[in-house]
Each structure stands twice: as C-alpha cells, then as structure tokens.
Short mmCIF file of C-alpha atoms and ligand atoms in Angstrom, two decimals:
data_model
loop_
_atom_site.label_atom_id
_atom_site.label_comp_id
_atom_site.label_asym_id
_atom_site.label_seq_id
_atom_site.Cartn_x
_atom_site.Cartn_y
_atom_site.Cartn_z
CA UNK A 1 11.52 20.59 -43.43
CA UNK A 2 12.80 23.97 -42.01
CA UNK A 3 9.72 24.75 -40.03
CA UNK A 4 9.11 21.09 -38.57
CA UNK A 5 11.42 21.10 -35.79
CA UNK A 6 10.68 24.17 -32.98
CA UNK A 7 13.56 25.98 -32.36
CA UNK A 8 15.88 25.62 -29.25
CA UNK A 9 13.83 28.85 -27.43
CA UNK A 10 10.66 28.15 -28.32
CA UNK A 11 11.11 24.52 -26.97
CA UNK A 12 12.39 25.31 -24.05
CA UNK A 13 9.44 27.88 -23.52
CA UNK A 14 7.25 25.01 -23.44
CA UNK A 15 5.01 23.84 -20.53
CA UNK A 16 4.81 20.50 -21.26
CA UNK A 17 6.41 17.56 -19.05
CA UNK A 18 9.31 16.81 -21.20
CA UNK A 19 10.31 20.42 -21.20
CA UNK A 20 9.55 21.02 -17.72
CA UNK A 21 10.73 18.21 -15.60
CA UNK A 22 14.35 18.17 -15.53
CA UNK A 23 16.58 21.55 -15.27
CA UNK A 24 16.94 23.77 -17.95
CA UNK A 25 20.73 22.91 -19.03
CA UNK A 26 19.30 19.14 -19.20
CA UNK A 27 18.89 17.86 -23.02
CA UNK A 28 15.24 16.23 -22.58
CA UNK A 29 14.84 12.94 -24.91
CA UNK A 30 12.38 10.82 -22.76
CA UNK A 31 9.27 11.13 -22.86
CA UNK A 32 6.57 10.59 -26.13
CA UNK A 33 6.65 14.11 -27.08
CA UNK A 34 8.03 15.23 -30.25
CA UNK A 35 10.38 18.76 -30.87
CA UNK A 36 7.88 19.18 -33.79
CA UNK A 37 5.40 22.11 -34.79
CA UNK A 38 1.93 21.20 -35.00
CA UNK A 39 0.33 19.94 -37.93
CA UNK A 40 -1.76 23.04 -40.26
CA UNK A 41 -5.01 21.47 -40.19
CA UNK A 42 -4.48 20.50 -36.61
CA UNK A 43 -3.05 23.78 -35.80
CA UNK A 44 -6.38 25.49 -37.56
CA UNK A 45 -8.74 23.24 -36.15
CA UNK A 46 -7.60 24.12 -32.54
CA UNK A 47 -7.35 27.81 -33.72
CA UNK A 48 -10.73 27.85 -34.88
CA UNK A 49 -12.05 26.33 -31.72
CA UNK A 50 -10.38 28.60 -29.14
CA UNK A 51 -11.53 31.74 -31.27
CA UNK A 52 -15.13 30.92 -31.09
CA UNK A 53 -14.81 29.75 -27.38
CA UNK A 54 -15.88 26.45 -28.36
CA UNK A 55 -14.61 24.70 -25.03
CA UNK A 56 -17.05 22.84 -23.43
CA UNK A 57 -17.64 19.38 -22.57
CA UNK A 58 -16.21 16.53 -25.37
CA UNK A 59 -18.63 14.86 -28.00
CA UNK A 60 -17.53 12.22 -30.35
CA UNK A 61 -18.56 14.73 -33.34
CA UNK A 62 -16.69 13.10 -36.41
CA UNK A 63 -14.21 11.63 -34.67
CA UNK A 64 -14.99 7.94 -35.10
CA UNK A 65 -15.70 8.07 -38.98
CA UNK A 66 -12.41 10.30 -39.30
CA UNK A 67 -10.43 7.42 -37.66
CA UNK A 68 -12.62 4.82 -39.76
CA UNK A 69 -11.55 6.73 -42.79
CA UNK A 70 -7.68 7.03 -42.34
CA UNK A 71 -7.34 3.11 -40.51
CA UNK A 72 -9.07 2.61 -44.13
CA UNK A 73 -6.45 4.82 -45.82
CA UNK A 74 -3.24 3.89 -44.37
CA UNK A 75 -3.90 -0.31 -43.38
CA UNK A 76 -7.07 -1.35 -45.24
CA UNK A 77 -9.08 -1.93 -42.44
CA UNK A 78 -12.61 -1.29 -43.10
CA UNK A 79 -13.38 -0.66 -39.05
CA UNK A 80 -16.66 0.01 -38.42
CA UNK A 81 -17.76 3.44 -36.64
CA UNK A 82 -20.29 1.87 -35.03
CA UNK A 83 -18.35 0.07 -32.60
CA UNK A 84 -16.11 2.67 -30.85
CA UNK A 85 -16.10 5.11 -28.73
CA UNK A 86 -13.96 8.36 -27.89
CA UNK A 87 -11.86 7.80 -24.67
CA UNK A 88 -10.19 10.19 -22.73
CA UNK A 89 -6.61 8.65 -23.58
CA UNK A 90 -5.49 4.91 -24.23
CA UNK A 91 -4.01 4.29 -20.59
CA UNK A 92 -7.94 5.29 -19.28
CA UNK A 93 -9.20 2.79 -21.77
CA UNK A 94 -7.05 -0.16 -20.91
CA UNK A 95 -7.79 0.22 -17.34
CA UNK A 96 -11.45 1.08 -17.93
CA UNK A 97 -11.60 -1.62 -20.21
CA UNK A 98 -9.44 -4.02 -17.41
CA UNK A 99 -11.85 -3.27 -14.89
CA UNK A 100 -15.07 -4.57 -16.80
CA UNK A 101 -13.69 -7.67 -18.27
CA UNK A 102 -11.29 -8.89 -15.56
CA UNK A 103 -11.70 -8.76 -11.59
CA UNK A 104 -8.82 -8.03 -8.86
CA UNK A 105 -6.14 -10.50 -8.95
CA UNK A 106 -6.78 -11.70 -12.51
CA UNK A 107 -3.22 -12.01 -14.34
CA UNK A 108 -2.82 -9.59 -17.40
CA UNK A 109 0.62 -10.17 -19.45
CA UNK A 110 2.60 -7.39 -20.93
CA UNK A 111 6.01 -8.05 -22.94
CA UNK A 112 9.13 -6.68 -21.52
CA UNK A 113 10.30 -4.15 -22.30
CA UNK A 114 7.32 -2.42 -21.53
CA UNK A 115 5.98 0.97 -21.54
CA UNK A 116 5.90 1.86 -17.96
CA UNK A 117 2.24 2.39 -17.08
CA UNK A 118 1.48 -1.32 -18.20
CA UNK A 119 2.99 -2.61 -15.57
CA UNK A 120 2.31 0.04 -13.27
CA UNK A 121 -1.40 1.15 -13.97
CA UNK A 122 -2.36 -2.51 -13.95
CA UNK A 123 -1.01 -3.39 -10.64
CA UNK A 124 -2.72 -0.25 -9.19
CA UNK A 125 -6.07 -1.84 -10.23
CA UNK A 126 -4.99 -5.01 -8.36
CA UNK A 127 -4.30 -6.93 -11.43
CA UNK A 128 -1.42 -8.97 -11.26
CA UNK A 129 1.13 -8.51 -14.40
CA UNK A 130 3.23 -11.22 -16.19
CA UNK A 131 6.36 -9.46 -17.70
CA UNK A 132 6.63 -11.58 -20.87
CA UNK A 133 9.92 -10.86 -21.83
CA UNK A 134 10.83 -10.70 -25.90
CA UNK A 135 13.53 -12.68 -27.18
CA UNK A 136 16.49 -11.24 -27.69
CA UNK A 137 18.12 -12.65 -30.98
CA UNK A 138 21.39 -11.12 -33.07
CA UNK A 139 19.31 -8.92 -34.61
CA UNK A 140 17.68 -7.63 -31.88
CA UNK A 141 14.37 -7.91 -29.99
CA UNK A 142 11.56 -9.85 -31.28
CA UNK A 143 8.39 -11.85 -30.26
CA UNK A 144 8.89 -15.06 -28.57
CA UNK A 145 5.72 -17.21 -28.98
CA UNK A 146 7.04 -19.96 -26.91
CA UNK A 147 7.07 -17.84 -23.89
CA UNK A 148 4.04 -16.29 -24.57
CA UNK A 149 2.00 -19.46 -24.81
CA UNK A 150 3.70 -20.38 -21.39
CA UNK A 151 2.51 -17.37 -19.76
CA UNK A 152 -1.03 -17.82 -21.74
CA UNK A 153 -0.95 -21.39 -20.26
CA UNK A 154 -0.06 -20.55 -16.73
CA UNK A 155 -3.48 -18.77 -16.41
CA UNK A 156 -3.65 -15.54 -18.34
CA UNK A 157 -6.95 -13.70 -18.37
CA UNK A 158 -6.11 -10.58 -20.67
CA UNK A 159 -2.76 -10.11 -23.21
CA UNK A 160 -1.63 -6.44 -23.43
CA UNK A 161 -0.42 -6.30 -26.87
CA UNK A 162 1.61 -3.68 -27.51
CA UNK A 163 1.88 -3.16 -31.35
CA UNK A 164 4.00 -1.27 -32.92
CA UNK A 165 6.06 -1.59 -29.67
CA UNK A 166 7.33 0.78 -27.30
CA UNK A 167 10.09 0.52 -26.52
CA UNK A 168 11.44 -2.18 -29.14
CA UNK A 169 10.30 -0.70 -31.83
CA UNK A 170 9.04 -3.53 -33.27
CA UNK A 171 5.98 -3.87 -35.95
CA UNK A 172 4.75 -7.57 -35.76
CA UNK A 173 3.37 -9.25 -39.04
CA UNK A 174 0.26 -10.81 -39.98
CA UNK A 175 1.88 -14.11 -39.39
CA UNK A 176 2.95 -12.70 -35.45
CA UNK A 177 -0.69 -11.81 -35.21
CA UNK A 178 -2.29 -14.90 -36.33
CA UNK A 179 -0.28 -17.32 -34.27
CA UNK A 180 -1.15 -14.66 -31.45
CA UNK A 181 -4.57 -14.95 -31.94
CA UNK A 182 -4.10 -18.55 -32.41
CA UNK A 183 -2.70 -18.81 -28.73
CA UNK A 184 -5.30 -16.48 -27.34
CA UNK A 185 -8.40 -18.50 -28.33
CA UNK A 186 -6.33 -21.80 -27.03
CA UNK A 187 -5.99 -20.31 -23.99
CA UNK A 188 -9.29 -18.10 -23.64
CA UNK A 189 -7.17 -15.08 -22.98
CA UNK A 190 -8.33 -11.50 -24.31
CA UNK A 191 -6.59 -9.47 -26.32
CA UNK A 192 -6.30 -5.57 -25.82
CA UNK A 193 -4.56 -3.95 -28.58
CA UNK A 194 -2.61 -0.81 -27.88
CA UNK A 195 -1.89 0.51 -31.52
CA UNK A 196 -1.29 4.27 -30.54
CA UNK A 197 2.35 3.77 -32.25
CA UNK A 198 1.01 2.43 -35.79
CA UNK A 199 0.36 5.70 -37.61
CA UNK A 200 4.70 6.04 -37.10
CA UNK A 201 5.18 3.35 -39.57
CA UNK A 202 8.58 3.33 -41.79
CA UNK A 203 8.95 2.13 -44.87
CA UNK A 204 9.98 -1.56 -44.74
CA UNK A 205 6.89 -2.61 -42.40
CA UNK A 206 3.25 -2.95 -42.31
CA UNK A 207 0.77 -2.04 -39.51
CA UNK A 208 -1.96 -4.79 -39.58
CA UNK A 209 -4.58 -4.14 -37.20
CA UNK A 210 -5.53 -6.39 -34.82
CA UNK A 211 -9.27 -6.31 -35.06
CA UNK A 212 -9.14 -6.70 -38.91
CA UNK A 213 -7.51 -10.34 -38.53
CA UNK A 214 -10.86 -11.53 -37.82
CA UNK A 215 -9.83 -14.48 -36.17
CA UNK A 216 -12.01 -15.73 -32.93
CA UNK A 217 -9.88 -13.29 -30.96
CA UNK A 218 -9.45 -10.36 -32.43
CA UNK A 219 -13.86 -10.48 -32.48
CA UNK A 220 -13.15 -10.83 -28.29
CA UNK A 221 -11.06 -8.34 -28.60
CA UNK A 222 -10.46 -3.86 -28.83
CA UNK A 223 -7.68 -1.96 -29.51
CA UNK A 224 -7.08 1.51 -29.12
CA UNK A 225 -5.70 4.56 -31.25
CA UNK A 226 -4.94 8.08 -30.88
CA UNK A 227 -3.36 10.65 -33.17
CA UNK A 228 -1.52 11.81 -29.62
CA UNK A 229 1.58 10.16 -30.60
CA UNK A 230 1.88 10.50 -34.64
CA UNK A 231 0.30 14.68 -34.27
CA UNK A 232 1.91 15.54 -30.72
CA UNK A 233 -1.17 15.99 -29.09
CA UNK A 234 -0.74 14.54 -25.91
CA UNK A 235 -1.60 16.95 -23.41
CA UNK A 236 -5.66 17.28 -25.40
CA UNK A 237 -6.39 14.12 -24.00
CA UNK A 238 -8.46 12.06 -26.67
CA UNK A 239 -8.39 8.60 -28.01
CA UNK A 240 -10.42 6.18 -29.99
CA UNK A 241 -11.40 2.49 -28.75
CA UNK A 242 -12.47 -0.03 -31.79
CA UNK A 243 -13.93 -3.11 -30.03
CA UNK A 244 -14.00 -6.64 -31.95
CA UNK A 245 -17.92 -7.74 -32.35
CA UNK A 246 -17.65 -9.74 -29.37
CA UNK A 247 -16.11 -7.39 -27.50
CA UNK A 248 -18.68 -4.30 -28.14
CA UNK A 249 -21.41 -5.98 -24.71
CA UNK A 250 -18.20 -5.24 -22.43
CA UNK A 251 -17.15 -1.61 -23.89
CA UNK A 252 -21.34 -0.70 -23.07
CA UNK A 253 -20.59 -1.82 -19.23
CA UNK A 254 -17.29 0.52 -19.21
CA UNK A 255 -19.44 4.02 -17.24
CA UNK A 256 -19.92 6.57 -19.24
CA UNK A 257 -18.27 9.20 -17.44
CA UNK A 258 -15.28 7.57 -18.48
CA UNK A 259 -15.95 8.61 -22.08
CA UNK A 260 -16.35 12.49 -21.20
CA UNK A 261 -13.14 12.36 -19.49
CA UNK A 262 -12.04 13.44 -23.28
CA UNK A 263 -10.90 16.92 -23.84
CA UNK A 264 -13.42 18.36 -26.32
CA UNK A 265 -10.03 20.12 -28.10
CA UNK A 266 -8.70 16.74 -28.14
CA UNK A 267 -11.52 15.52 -30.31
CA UNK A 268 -11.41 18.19 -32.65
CA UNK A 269 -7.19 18.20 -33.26
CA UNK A 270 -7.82 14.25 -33.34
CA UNK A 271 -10.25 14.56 -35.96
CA UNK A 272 -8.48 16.72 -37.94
CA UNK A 273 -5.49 15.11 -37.87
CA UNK A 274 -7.08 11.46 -38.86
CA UNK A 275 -9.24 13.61 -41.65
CA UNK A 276 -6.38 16.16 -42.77
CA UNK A 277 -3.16 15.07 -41.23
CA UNK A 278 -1.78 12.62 -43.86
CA UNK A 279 0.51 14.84 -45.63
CA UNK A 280 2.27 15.99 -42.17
CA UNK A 281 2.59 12.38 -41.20
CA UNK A 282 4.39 11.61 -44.09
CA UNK A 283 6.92 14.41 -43.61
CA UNK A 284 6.90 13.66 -39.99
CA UNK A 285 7.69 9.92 -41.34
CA UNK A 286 10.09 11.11 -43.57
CA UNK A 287 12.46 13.42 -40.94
CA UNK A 288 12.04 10.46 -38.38
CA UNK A 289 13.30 7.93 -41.12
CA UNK A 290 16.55 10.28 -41.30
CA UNK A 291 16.85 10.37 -37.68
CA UNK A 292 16.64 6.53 -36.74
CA UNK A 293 19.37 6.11 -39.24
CA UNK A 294 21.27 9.20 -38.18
CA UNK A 295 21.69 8.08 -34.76
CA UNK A 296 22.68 4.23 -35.65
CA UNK A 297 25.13 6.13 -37.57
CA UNK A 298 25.98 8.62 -34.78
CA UNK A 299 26.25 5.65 -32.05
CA UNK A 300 28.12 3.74 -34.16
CA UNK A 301 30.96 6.42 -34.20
CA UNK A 302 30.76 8.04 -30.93
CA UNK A 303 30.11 4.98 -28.19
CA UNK A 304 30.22 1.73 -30.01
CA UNK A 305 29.61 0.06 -26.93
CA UNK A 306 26.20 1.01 -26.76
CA UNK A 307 23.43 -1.48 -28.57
CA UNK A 308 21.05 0.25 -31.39
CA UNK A 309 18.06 -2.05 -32.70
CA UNK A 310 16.95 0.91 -35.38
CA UNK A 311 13.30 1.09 -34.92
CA UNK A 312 11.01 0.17 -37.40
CA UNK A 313 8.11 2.34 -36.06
CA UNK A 314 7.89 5.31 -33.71
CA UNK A 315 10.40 7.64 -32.39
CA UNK A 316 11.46 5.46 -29.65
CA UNK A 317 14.87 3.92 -29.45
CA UNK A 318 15.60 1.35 -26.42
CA UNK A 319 19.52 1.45 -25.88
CA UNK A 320 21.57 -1.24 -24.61
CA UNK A 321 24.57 -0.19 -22.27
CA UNK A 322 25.31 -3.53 -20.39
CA UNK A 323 28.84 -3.23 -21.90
CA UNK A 324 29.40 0.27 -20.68
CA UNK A 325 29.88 0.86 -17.12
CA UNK A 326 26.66 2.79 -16.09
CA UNK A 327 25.05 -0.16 -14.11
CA UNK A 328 21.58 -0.58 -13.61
CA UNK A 329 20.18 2.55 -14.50
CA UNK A 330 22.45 4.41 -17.05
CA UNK A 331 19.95 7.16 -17.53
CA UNK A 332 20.83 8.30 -13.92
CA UNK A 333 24.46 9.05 -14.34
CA UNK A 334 23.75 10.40 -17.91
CA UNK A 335 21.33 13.12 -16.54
CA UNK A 336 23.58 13.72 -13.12
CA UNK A 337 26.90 14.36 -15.29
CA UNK A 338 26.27 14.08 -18.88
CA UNK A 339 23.03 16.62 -19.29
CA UNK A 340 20.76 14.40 -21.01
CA UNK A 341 17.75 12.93 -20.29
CA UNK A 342 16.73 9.45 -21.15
CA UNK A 343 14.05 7.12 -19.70
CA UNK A 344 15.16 4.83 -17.07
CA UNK A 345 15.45 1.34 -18.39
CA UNK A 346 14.05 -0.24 -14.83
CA UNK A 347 10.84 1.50 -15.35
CA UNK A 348 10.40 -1.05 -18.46
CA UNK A 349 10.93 -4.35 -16.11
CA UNK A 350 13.46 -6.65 -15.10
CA UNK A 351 14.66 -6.88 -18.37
CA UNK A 352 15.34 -2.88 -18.57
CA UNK A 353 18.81 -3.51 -15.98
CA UNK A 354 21.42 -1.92 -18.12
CA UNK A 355 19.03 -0.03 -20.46
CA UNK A 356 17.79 3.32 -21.33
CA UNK A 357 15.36 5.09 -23.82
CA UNK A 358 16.20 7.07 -25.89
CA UNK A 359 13.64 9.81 -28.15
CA UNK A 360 14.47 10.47 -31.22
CA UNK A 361 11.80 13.05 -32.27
CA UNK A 362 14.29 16.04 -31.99
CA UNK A 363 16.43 17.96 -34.88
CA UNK A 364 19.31 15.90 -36.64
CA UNK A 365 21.38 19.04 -34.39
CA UNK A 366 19.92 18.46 -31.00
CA UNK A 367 19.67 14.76 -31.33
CA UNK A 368 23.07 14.81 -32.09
CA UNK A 369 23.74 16.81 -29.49
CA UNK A 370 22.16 13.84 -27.23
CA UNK A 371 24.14 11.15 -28.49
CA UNK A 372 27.57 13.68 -28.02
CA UNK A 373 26.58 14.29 -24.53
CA UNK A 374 26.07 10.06 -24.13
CA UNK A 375 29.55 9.53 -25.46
CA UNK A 376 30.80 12.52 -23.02
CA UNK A 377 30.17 10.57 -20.41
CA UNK A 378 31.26 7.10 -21.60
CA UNK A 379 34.62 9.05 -22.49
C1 PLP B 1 2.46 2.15 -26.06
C2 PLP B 1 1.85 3.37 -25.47
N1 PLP B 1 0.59 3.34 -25.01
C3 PLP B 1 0.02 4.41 -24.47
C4 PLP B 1 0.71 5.61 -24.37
C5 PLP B 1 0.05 6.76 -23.72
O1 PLP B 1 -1.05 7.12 -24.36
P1 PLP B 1 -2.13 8.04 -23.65
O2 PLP B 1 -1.43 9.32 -23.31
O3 PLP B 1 -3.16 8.18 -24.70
O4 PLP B 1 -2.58 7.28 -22.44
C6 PLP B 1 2.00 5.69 -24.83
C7 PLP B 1 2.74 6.96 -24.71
O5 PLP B 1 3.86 7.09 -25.02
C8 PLP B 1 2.59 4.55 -25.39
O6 PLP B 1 3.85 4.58 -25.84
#
C-alpha cells in the first residue's frame, strides 16, 4: 500500500480545493477528495489522452457500457446502456433532472444530514426542500420511514435519495428500498437516486441499486453514478445518469447542452476506471476499511466525548460533539486553534448543530494526526 497515499509535499503541492482553501499549516479533512494516487489504468488513460492532444469536446465513447459492465460486476444489476446518458457531474444532473420533472415551488425532500448542495442547489432552482431528518437510534443514524411517509404525505413531488449516504454513512437494504419505493408510488413522489458513494462499499453491506428493484418507482425513477468519488476524479467533471423505463421521456426533455458540459478527460478516466479500476478499488476498499476502524479506535482514546457511527460506505465520517464544548459549529474553533479542517456540521441542516465531518481518505499518519489535533483542542 506504500504508493497509495501521496506524500505530505506532493499533497500539499496540489491545486485542488481541499488543498487550496484553508492555510497551509491547516490539516485539510473536508471535502470528497481522497490523499490517494491515481489509479494505473486511470492514470494511463489520462496519459494517453493528453499525449495525443486528445482534448476536445466530451462524447459518451464507452462510457455507458463500461458503467453497465462494472454495476453488473460489483451489484448484479443488469442496467441497460441504452437508457443513460453522460452528465457533466451528479449535482448538474439532479438539478437538470429537477428542472424537467418538477416546476418552481414544488417540494423535493432530502434526509438530514445532508450533503450540502441538496439543500442548497435545490433552493437556488426555487424548489422548496423538506429536511427529513434520520432517526437517531443507540446505534447510530438510520432511516426513519415514519417520517418519511409524513413528509411524502404532506405533498412531496421528488425524494432525493441519498444512498450510500453522505454524511451517515449509511448503506440501506433491499428491505429500506422496497418500503421506499412502496411509499413513493403511495404518494406519487419521484425518486432520484444519488449512488455516487456505492462503489465505497465495505465488507458487511450491500449496494442494491435503486433502478434494479423494479418496483413501480424505481421504473419513474434515475439515479446517478460517477467513478469521481471511488477514483478521485473530481475535478474531470463526468458522470453517468441510468433512468428507470418510465423515467427515460423526461431525461430526452433535459437540453442537450447539459450533456456536453462533461469534460471529455472525465469520460475517458471514468471509463477506465469502471472498465479497469476494480483491482484499485479494492485496495482503496481495503486501506479505507483500516482507517474507519483506526479512527473509532483513535477517538475512542483521545476525546471520548466525541460520537463515531463507523461508516459502512465511503470515506466520510459525521462526528458528534454535542457533549464537548464547541457549540454550534465545532469545525470553526477546530480550524481557528486546533489546525484542522472539518466540514461544518450546519451546512448539513438543522440537525448538523453540534456536528462536524470528518474525511477519512488520508494516511493512518496524517489521519491520526487529525484526530490528535481534535483532542488538542478538547484538552
Ligand atoms: C452524495 C454526493 N452527491 C454528489 C456529490 C458531488 O458529485 P459531483 O461532483 O459529481 O456533483 C458528492 C460529493 O461529495 C456527494 O457526496
């Protein structure tokens, strides 16, 4: 695993946001971008590419069958190629996807916690956002179907499912998915599946996709992929959107131009990684594994006090510090004094008071380093 994790230098020689944003002395674990080296066949793919000046505008190429093949790999979902389309990234594609299907005003429920733009990209199309919170139970976060179908009943138009969920971490099961479902066809409420998290999947869980339940709602509805999360690949903007049968009439009305917002590198690292990236994954898998147990360990020792739900997918870890004495916002004071940077729990909804996330896609040293310089300032 030596040559997984960049080295300190290197990393913080990088352009990208998480490297960039805060000052140099500050630790960054916030945002969705792993410490890691690229994947080979990713890594050749772009290599090839940039030699030959291949840099023009994005085509789909091979990207849809090389997603068909590896959602028919890794979940047994025999999607069809036929109806998706490449998207510039998955945010573009819910609110592309919003904008056909619902009109201003329409209410559109996200659970909370929530990955920031859901709440915030929706409202900026005039949509109106339910913040659905998840129940919290001893062991930690989980779905709460009662309040779902009480936000379905109040007049939902569209559910934004997040699954497996940032920031809880949480993988839902067939069961979750059919008494989802279930609720959406009660309720006529569509279902847009944001699955960008399920190629992080540990051991322990299942992804099932959405549109393979096959249920009345899952045919209404799409859900959307990218290897930007599982490869690092972020900043290449390119994802994939699967639509249910029934939901294939509304992705023809989404323009065009939306499509070609893709970054033609994007598509071919995507497509690589889908086609040749399994073997990274699984060592990517494997170091994450270590370090979602490494830092319940590491918490558990250093600041007690703070609450660890260990994730069972993604790199993501949502941290409770209601019992410390950081207030609303403890990733504030742990940037100011403690050198660290988390995301702000607030940005996640009401339920985010007293929270903060925490990314766990670093070295076993640096994150280490994080959860020492957490404790620092609890001392
Ligand atoms: C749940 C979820 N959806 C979407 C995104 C962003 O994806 P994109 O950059 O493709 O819009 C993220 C990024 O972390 C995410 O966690």
């Amino acid at each position: 695993m030596a040559d997984l994790w960049i080295p300190d230098a290197d990393l913080a020689a990088r352009h990208s946001v998480k490297y960039r944003k805060f000052a140099p002395d500050v630790l960054p674990v916030w945002v969705a971008e792993m410490d890691t080296d690229l994947a080979e066949p990713v890594k050749a793919a772009l290599a090839e590419a940039v030699a030959a000046g291949d840099t023009g505008y994005a085509h789909p190429n091979g990207l849809l069958e090389a997603f068909a093949g590896f959602a028919s790999r890794r979940w047994g979902w025999a999607a069809d190629p036929g109806r998706m389309v490449m998207m510039p990234d998955v945010m573009t594609a819910v609110v592309a996807f919003l904008t056909v299907i619902t009109e201003p005003g329409d209410t559109v429920v996200v659970n909370t916690p929530a990955y920031p733009p859901f709440l915030e990209r929706v409202a900026e199309i005039g949509r109106r956002t339910v913040q659905s919170a998840l129940a919290e139970t001893p062991a930690g976060l989980a779905l709460d179907l009662t309040r779902l179908e009480a936000d379905f009943a109040a007049g939902a138009a569209v559910y934004l499912l997040c699954n497996p969920h940032n920031p809880a971490g949480l993988v839902l099961t067939r069961g979750d998915l059919l008494a989802i479902a279930e609720l959406a066809e009660r309720y006529s409420v569509r279902v847009i599946a944001d699955e960008i998290h399920a190629p992080l999947v540990y051991e322990g869980s299942v992804h099932v996709p959405f549109l393979s339940l096959g249920a009345p709602a899952a045919r209404r509805a799409i859900a959307l992929s990218s290897a930007s999360k599982a490869w690092n690949l972020a900043g290449l903007k390119c994802a994939v959107l699967a639509a249910g049968p029934e939901a294939w009439a509304d992705v023809q009305r989404i323009p065009i131009d939306v499509q070609y917002g893709a970054g033609l590198l994007g598509v071919i690292a995507n497509q690589a990684a889908f086609e040749h990236g399994d073997a990274w994954l699984d060592t990517v898998i494997d170091a994450l594994d270590g370090n979602r147990r490494l830092a319940g360990t590491l918490l558990r020792e250093e600041v007690p006090q703070v609450g660890y739900q260990m994730p069972a997918a993604t790199y993501l870890a949502w941290l409770d510090f209601r019992r410390t004495r950081l207030g609303d916002d403890p990733a504030e004071e742990l940037r100011e004094r403690g050198r660290v940077a988390l995301s702000n729990g607030p940005h996640f909804g009401e339920v985010g008071l007293g929270f903060a996330r925490l990314n766990l896609a670093s070295s076993p040293e640096r994150l280490a380093e994080a959860i020492h310089r957490i404790a620092t300032v609890l001392a």
